[in-house]
Tab-separated table of C-alpha atoms in Angstrom:
chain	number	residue	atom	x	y	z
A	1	UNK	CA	-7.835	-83.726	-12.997
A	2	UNK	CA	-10.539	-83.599	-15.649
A	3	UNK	CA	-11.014	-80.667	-17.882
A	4	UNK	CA	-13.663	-78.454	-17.141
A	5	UNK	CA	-17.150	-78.336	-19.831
A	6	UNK	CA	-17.932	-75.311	-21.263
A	7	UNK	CA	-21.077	-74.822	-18.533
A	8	UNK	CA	-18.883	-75.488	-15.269
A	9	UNK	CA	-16.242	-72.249	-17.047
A	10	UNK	CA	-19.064	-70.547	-18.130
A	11	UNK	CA	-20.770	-70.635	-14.180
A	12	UNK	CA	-16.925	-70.378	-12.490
A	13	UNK	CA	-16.849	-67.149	-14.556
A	14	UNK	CA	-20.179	-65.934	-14.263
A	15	UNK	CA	-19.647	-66.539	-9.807
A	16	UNK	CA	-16.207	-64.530	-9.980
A	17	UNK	CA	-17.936	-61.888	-12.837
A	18	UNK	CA	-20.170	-61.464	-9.654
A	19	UNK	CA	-18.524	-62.044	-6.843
A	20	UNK	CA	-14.816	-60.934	-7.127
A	21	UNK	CA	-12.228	-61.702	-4.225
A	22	UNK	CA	-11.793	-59.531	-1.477
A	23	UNK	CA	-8.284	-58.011	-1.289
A	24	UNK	CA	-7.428	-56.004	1.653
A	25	UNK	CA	-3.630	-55.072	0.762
A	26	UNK	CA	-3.138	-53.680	4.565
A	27	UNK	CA	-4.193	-57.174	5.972
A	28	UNK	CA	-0.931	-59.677	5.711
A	29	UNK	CA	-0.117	-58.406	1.987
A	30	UNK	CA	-3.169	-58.641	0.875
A	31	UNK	CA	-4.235	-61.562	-1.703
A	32	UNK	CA	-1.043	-61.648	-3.565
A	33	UNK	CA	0.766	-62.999	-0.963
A	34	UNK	CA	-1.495	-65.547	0.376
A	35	UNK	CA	0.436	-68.635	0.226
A	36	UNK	CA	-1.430	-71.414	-1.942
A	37	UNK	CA	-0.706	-74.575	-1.615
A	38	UNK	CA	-1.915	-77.787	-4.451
A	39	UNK	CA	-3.491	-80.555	-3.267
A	40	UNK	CA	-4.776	-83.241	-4.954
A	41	UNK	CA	-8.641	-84.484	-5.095
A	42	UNK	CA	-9.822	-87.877	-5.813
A	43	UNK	CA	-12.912	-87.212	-9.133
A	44	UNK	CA	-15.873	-87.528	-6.588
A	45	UNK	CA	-14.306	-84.663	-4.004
A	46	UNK	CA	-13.777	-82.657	-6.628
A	47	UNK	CA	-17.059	-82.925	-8.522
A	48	UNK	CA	-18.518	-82.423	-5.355
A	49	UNK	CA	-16.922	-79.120	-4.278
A	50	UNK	CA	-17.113	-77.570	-7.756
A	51	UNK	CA	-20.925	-78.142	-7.663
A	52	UNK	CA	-21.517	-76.866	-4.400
A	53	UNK	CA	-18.643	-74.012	-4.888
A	54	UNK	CA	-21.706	-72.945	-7.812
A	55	UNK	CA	-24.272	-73.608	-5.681
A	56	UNK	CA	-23.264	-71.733	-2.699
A	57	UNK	CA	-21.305	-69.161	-4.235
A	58	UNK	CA	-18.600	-69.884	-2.325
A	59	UNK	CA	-14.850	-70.769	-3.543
A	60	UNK	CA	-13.645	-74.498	-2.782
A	61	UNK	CA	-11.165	-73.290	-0.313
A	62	UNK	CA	-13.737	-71.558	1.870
A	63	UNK	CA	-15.665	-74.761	1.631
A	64	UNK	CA	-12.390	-76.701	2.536
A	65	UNK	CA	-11.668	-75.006	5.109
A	66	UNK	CA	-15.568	-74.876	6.628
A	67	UNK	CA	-15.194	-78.951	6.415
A	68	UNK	CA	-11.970	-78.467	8.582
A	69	UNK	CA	-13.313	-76.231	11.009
A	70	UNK	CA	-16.575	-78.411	11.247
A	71	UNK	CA	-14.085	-81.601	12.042
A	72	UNK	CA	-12.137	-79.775	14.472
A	73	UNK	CA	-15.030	-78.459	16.684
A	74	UNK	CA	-16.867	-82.366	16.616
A	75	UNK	CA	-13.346	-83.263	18.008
């Protein structure tokens, strides 16, 4: 994976600066114990999801997992 340029840091920090997670510690432990799991991205997905994670303020797993659910319903 490529490093990231001072602008993509800078906007990654200013989105979670203003938009922290949600942790709800009575809901399945709460974010600490979400289980995360690596997967690895090909330079054009990746581009592409940390552009529109920016650009929708959105994380790339929400936007992951709206791509999933999209596929799964046109199934």
């Amino acid at each position: 994976m490529k490093e990231m340029t001072d602008e993509e840091a800078e906007a990654l920090d200013e989105y979670y600066t203003k938009n922290p997670p949600k942790v709800d510690p009575s809901k399945n432990g709460g974010f600490a114990k979400k289980s995360f799991r690596m997967v690895a991205l090909d330079r054009l997905s990746e581009d592409y999801l940390f552009t529109k994670a920016i650009a929708t303020h959105k994380t790339p797993t929400e936007l992951i997992s709206e791509l999933v659910q999209e596929q799964i319903a046109g199934a």
